[in-house]
Coordinates of C-alpha atoms and ligand atoms in Angstrom, one line a residue:
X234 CA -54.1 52.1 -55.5
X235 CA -50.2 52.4 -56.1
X236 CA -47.5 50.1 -57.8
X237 CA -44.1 51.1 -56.1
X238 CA -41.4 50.9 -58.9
X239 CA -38.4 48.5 -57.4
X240 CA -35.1 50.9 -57.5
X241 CA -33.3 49.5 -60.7
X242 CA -36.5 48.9 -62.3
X243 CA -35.7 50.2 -66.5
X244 CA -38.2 53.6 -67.4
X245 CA -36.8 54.9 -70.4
X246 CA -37.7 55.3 -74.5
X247 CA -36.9 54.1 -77.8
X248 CA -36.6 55.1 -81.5
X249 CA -34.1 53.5 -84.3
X250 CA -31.7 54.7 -86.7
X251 CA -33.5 55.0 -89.7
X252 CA -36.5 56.8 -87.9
X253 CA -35.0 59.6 -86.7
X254 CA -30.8 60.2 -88.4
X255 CA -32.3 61.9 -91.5
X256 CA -29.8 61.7 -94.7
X257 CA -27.6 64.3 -93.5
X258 CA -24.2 63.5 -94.4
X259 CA -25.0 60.2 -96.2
X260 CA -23.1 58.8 -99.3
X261 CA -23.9 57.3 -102.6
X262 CA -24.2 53.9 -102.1
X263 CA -25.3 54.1 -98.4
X264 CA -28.4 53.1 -99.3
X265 CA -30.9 50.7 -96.4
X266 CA -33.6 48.7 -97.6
X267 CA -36.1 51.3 -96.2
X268 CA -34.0 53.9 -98.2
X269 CA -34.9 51.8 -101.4
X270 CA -38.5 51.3 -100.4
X271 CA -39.0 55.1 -100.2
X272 CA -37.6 55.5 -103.0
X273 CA -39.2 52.6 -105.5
X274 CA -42.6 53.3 -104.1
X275 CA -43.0 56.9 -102.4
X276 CA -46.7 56.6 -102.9
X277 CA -47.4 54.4 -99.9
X278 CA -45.2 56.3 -97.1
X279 CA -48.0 58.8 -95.8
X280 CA -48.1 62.7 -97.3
X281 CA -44.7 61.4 -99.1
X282 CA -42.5 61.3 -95.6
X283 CA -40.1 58.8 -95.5
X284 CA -36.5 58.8 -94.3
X285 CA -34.9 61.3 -96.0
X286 CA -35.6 64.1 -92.8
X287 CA -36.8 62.1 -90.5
X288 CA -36.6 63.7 -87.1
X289 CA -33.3 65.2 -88.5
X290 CA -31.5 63.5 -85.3
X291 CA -29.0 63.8 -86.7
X292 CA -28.1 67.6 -86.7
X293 CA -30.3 67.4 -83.3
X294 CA -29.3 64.6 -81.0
X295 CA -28.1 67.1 -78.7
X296 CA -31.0 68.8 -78.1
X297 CA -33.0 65.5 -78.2
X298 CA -30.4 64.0 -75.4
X299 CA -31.4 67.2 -72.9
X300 CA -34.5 66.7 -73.5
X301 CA -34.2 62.5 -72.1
X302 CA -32.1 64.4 -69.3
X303 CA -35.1 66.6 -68.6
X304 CA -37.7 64.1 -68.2
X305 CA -34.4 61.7 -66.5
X306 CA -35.3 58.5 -68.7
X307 CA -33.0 55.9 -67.5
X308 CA -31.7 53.9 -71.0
X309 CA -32.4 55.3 -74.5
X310 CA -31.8 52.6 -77.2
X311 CA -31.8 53.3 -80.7
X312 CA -29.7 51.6 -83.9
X313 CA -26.6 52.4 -85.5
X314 CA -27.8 52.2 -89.2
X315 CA -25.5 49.1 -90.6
X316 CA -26.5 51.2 -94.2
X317 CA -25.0 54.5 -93.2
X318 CA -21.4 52.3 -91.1
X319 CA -19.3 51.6 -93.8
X320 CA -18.8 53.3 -97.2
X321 CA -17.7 49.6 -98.9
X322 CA -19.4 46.1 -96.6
X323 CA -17.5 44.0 -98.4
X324 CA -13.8 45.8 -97.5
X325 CA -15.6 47.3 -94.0
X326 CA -14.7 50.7 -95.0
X327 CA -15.9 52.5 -92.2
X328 CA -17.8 55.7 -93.3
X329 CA -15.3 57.9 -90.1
X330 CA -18.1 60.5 -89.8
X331 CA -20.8 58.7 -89.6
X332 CA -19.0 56.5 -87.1
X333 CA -18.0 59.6 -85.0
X334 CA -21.8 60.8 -84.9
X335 CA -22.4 57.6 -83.3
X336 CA -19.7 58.0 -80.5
X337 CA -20.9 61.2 -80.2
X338 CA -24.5 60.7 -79.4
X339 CA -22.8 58.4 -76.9
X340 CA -20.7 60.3 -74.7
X341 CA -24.1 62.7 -74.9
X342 CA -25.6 59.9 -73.2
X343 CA -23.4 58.9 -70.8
X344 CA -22.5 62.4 -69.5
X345 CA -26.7 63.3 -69.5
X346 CA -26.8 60.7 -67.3
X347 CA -28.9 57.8 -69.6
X348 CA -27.6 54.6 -70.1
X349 CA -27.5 53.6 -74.3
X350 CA -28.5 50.6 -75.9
X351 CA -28.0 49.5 -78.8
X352 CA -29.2 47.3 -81.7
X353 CA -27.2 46.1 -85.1
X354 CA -30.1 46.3 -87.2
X355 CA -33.3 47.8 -87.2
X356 CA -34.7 46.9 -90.3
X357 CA -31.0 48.8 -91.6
X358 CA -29.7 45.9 -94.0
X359 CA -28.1 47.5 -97.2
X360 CA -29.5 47.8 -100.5
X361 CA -26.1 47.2 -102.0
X362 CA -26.0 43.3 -100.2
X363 CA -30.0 43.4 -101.0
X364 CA -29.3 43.6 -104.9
X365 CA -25.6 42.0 -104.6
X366 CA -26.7 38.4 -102.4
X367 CA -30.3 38.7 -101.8
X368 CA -29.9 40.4 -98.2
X369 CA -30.2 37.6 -95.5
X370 CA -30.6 34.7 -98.0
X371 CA -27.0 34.6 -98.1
X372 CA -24.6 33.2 -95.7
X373 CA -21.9 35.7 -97.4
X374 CA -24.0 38.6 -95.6
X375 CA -23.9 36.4 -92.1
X376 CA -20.3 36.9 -92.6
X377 CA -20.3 40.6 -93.7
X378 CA -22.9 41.1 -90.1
X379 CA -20.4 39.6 -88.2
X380 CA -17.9 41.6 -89.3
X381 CA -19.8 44.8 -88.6
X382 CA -20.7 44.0 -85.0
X383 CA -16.9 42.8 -84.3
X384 CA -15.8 46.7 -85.5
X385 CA -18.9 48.3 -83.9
X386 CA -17.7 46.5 -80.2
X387 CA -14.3 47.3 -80.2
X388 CA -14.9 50.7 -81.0
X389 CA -18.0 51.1 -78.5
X390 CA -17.9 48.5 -76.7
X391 CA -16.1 50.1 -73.6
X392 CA -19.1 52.4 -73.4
X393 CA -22.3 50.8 -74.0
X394 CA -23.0 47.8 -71.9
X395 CA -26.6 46.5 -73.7
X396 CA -26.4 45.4 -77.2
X397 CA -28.9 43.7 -79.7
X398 CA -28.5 42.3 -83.1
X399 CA -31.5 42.9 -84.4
X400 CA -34.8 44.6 -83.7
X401 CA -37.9 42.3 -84.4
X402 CA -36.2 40.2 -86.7
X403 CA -39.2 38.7 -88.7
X404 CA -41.0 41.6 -89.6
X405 CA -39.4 42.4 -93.0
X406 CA -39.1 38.8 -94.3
X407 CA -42.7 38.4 -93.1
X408 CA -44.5 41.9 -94.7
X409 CA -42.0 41.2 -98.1
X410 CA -41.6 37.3 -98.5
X411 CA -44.5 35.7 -96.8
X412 CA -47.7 38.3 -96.7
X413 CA -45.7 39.8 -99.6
X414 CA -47.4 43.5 -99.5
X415 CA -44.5 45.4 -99.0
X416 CA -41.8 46.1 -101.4
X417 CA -40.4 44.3 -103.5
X418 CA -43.4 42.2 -102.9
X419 CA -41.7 38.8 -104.1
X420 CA -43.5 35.7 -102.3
X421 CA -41.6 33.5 -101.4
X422 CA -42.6 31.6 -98.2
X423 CA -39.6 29.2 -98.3
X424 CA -37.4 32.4 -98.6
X425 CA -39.1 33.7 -95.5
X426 CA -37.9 31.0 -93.1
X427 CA -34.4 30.6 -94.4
X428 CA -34.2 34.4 -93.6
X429 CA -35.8 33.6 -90.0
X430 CA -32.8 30.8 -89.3
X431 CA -29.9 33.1 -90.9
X432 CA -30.8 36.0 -88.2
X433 CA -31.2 33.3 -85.5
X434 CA -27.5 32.0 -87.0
X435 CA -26.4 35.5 -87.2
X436 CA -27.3 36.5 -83.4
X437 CA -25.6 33.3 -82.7
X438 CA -22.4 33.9 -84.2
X439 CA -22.8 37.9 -83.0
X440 CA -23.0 36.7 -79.5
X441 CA -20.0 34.2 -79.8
X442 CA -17.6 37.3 -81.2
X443 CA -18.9 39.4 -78.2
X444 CA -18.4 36.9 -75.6
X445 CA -14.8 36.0 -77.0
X446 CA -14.0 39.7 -76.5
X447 CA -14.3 40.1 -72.9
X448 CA -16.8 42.8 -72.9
X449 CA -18.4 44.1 -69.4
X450 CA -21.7 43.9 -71.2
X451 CA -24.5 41.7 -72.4
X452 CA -26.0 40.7 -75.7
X453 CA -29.6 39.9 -77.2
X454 CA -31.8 40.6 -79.6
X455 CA -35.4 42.5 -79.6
X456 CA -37.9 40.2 -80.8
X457 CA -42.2 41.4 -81.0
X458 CA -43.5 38.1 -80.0
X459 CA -47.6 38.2 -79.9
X460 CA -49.6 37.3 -76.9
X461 CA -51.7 34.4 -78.9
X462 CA -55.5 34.4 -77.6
X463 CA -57.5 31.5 -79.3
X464 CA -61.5 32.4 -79.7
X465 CA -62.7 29.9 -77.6
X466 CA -62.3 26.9 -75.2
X467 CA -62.6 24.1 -78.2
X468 CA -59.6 22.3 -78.8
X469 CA -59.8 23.6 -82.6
X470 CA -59.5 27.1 -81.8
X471 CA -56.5 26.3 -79.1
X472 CA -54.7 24.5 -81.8
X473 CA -55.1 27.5 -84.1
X474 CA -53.2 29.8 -81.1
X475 CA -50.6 27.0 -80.7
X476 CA -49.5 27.2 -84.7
X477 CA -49.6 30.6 -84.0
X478 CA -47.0 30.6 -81.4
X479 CA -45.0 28.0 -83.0
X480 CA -44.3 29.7 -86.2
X481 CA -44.2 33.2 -85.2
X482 CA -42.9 33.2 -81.6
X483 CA -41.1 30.0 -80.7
X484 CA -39.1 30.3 -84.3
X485 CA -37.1 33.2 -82.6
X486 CA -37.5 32.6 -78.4
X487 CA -36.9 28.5 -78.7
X488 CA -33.5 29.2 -80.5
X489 CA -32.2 32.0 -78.9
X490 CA -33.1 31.3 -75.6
X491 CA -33.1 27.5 -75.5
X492 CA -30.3 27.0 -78.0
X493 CA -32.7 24.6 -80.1
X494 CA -35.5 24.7 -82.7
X495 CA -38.9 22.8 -81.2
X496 CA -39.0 19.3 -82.8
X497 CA -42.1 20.1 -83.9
X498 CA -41.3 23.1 -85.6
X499 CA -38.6 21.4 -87.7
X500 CA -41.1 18.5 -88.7
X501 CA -43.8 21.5 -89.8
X502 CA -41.3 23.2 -92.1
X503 CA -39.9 19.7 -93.8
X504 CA -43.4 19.4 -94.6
X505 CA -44.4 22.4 -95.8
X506 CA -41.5 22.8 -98.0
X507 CA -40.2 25.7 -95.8
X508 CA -37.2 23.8 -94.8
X509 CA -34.1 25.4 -94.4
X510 CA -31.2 22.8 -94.1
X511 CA -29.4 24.2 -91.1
X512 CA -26.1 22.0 -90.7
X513 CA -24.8 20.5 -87.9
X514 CA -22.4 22.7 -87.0
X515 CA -24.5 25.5 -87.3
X516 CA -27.4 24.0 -84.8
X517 CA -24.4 23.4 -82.5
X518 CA -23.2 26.7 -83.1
X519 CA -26.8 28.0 -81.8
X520 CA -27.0 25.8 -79.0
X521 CA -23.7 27.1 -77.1
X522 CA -24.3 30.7 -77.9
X523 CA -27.9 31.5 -76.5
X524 CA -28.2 35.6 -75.9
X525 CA -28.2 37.2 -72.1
X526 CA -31.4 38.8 -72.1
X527 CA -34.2 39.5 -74.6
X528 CA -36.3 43.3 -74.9
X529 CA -39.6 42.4 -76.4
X530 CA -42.4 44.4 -77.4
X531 CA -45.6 44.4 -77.0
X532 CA -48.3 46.8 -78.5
X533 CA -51.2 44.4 -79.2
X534 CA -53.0 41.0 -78.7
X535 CA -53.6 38.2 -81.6
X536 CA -56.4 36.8 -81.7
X537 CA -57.1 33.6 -83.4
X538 CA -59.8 31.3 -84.6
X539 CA -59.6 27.8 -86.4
X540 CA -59.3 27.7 -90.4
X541 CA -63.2 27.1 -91.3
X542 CA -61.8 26.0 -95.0
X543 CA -59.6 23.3 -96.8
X544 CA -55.9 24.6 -97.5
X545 CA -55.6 24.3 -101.3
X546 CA -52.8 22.3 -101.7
X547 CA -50.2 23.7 -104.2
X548 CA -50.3 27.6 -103.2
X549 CA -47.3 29.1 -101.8
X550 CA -47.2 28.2 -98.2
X551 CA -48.6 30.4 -94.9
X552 CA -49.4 30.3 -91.3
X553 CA -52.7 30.7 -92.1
X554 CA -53.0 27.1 -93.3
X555 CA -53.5 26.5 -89.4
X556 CA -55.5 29.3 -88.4
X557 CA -57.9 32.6 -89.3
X558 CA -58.0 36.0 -87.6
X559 CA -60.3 36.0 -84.6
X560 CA -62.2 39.6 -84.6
X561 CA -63.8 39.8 -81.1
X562 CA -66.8 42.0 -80.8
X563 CA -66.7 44.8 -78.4
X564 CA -62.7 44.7 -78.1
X565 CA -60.8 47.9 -77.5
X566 CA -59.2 50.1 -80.3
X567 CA -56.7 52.2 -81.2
X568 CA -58.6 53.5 -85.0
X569 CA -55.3 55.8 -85.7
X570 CA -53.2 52.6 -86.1
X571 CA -56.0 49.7 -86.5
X572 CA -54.8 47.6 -83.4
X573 CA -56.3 46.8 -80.0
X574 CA -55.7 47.9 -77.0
X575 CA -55.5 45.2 -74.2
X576 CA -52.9 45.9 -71.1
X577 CA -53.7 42.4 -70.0
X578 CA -51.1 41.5 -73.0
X579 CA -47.9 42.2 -70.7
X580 CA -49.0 40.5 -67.7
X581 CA -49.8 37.3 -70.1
X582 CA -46.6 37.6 -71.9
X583 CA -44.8 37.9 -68.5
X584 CA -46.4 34.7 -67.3
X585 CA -45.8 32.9 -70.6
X586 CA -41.9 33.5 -70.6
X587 CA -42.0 32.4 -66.9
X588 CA -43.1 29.3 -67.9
X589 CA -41.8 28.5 -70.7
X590 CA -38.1 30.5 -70.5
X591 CA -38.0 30.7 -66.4
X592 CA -34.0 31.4 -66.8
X593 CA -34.7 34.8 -69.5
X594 CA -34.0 38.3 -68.4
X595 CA -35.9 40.2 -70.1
X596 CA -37.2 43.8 -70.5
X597 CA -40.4 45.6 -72.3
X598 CA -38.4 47.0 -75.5
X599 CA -41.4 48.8 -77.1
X600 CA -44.8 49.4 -76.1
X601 CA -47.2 52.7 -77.2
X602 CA -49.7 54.2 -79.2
X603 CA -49.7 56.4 -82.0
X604 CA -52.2 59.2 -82.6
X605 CA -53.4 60.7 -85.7
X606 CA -54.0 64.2 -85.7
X607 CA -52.5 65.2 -82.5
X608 CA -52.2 68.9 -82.9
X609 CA -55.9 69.2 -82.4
X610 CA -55.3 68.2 -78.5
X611 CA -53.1 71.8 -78.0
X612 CA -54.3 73.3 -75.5
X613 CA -54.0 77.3 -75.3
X614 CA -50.5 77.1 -73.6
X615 CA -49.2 75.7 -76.9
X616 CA -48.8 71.6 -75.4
X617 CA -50.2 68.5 -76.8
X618 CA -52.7 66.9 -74.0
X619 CA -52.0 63.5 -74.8
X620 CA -54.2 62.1 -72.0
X621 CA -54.7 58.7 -74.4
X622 CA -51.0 58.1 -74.8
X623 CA -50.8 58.6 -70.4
X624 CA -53.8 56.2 -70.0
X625 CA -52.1 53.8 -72.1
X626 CA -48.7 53.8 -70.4
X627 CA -50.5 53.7 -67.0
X628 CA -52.5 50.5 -67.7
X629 CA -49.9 48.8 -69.7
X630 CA -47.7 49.3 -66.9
X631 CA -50.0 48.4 -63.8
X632 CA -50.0 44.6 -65.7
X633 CA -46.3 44.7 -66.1
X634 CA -45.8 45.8 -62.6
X635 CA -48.4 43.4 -61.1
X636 CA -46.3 40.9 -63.1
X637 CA -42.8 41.7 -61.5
X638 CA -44.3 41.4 -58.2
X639 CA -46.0 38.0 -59.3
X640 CA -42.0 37.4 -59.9
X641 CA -41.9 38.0 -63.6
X642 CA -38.1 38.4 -64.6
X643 CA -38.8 41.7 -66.2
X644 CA -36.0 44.5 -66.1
X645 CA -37.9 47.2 -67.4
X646 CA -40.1 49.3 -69.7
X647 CA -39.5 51.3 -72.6
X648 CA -40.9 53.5 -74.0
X649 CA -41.9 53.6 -78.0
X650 CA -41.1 56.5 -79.0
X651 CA -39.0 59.3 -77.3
X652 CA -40.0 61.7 -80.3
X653 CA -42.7 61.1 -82.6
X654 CA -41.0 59.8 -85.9
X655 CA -41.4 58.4 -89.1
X656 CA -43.2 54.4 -89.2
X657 CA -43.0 52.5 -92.0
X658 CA -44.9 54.0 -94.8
X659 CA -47.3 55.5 -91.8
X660 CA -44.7 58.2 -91.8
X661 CA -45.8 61.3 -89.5
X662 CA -49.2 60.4 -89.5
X663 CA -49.6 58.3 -85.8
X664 CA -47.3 60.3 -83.7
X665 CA -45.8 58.3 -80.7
X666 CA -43.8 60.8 -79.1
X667 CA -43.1 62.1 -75.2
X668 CA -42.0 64.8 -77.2
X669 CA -43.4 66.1 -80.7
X670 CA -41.7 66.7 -84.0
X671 CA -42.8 70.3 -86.0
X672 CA -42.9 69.1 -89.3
X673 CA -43.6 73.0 -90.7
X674 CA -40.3 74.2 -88.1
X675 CA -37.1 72.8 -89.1
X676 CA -38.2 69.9 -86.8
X677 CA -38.8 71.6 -83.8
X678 CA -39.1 69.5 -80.5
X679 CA -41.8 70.4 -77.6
X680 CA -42.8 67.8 -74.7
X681 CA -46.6 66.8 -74.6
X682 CA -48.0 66.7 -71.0
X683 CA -47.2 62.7 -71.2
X684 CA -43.4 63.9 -71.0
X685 CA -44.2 65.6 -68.1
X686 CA -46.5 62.9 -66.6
X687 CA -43.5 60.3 -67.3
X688 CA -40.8 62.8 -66.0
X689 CA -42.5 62.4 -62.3
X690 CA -43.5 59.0 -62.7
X691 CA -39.4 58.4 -63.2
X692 CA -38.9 60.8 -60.3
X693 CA -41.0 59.5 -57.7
X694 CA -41.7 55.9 -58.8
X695 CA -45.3 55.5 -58.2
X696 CA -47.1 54.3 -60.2
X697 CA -51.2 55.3 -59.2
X698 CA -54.1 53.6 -61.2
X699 CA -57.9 53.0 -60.3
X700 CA -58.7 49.7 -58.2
X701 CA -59.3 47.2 -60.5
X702 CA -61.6 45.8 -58.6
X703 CA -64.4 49.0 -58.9
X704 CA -67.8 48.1 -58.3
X705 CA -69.7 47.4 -61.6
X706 CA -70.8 50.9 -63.3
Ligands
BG6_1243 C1 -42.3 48.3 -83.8 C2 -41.1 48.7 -84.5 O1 -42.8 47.2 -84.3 O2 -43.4 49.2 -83.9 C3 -40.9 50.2 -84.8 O3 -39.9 48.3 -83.8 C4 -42.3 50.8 -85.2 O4 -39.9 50.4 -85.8 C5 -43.3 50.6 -84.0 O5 -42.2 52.1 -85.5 C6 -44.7 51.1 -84.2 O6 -45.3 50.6 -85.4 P1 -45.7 51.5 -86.6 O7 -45.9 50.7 -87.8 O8 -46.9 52.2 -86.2 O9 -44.5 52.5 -86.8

């Protein structure tokens, strides 16, 4: 069967700042947090890959930009690396060259014909305000954000129409503060939320300076919310789902979107010693400035069970005093990068923000797979044969599609990535890329046949897949 793709329906790819740029050109001082991760602990970023080259972007947006032109994605979003902006935050020094590359890979853009978004921070935040105020514990670097996105609008604000403040916003305060097995592994759960409410103050405050300035544009954030499936029908294991959602989905979408914390939410962190003692002023200063649209992304399902076990009162606090991880027999993998594979995931998340945020715009910001190993799928004319990574897309989009036409508010899909490029600490080693990345030549670029299967999906708009309703095999 066939999924026609409505007209102004969003195919395009994404990648970040820090993923691809490469170090070319940057100053002392311009360190990121991911910089100093690399750096304190090299051991954990695969084969010893980090930042430092990256895709060497770049020295080689152009060629990167013809290639998006080739295949005719529609938007390309990527970061501007807060880090690499300015050469003093405090004094917004702007670092000129690094703010030229930026205009630069947008008039490439423009004039190949693919819209750019943007984001504020992927994962970007400078050491220098890390070791200075404790990154986004302090309302000092609020300020200092603000700042940055006022500059970064009126210089580019003319040309790029889609801007986000920050890309999945919970992930480092959740891997560093709360799990606490990233670097500089300090747990501290009451840390963790306080850094969740400054990026939800942050996008607020972002979103009042953009609106004030008259832009022809609109402004969100990219959150990774998790499609929450509890094991079973008992009301145990649905409870475990719904703290699930509470405290890692609705902390971002309830704000941002609604312009107000859940109740119950608020009640849960006062009594876990979590609380973060928003003022008044600040809660009304989130209520009036709610974003435009959201991009979410969606690679995998959670799946939850109820806690079997007694929380031991007096450890640091964590979600998992509400719920365990649900492994279900027989699901799905993807063994390169440990996470499921279940298409059903954007259909579900289409229906949950239709129900619970019916006014959202939204788009699919990320959604992929990466592959270990991918050079052994050459085939004798030298591409990659990434059947997998075309299989994925395919079903992944069939539920999105079926969505839109179920009347899902859903702008779009993305792509993650456009090039394969370096993951935190996985480095190289799960390649996500329409296109691949030489590692032994100077970063070379070459399309995989998925580039090629995307280039004509783009073209023609079809989208074909297998009737799900096959007779049983
Ligand atoms: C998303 C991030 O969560 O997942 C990207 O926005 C990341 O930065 C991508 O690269 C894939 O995850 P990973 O850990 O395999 O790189």
């Amino acid at each position: 069967m066939n999924y026609s793709i409505p007209e102004n329906f969003i195919l395009g790819a994404a990648a970040s700042a820090w993923q691809t740029e490469g170090w070319s050109g940057k100053q002392a001082g311009q360190d990121s947090y991911l910089d100093a991760w690399y750096e304190a602990e090299p051991f954990v970023w695969h084969q010893g890959y980090g930042p430092a080259v990256a895709t060497d972007f770049m020295n080689q947006y152009k060629t990167d930009v013809r290639l998006m032109a080739e295949i005719g994605l529609t938007h390309y979003r990527t970061s501007i690396n807060w880090s690499r902006f300015f050469t003093d935050y405090e004094n917004l020094v702007v670092d000129e060259a690094y703010a030229q590359h930026i205009s630069d890979v947008i008039n490439e853009l423009l004039e190949a014909g693919v819209e750019p978004m943007f984001c504020l921070e992927h994962y970007e935040l400078p050491k220098a305000l890390m070791d200075r105020y404790d990154g986004w514990s302090s309302k000092h670097v609020i300020d200092l954000f603000v700042e940055y996105a006022r500059i970064v609008f009126e210089r580019y604000g003319d040309r790029v129409k889609h801007w986000f403040t920050f890309n999945e916003p919970i992930v480092v305060q959740t891997r560093v503060y709360l799990d606490a097995i990233r670097w500089p592994h300090e747990q501290n759960s009451k840390k963790w939320m306080l850094w969740n409410y400054h990026k939800v103050l942050a996008t607020a405050r972002v979103v009042e300076v953009y609106k004030a300035g008259g832009y022809a544009g609109r402004i969100g954030c990219i959150l990774n919310p998790e499609m929450v499936y509890p094991r079973s029908s008992s009301k145990e294991d649905q409870a475990a789902a719904h703290y699930y959602d509470l405290l890692y989905n609705r902390v971002f979408f309830d704000p941002l979107v609604l312009g107000q914390y859940p109740e119950e939410l608020l009640a849960l962190c006062r009594e876990n010693d979590i609380w973060f003692e928003p003022t008044s002023e600040e809660l009304a200063l989130i209520r009036e400035n709610t974003v435009d649209f959201l991009g979410v992304n969606q690679y995998y399902p959670k799946r939850v069970k109820a806690q079997r076990f007694a929380w031991a009162e007096g450890q640091p606090f964590h979600p998992t005093k509400y719920y365990e991880e649900f492994d279900l027999p027989g699901k799905q993998m993807n063994n390169s990068r440990g996470w499921e594979i279940y298409p059903s995931i954007m259909y579900d998340m289409a229906m949950y923000l239709t129900e619970n945020y019916p006014d959202l715009d939204w788009f699919v910001a990320e959604n992929g797979m990466g592959q270990m190993d991918e050079q052994r799928f050459t085939d004798e004319t030298g591409v990659i044969q990434d059947t997998y990574r075309i299989e994925f897309i395919r079903e992944h989009l069939r539920y999105l599609l079926k969505a839109v036409e179920a009347g899902a508010r859903c702008e779009g899909y993305m792509l993650w990535a456009f090039t394969d490029c370096v993951s935190p600490m996985n480095a190289f080693k799960n390649r996500y890329g329409l296109v691949s990345i030489d590692l032994e030549n100077q970063r070379a670029r070459s399309k995989k046949a998925s580039a090629n299967w995307y280039a004509t999906l783009i073209r023609e708009r079809q989208l074909q897949v297998a009737d799900l309703s096959d007779e049983p095999k």
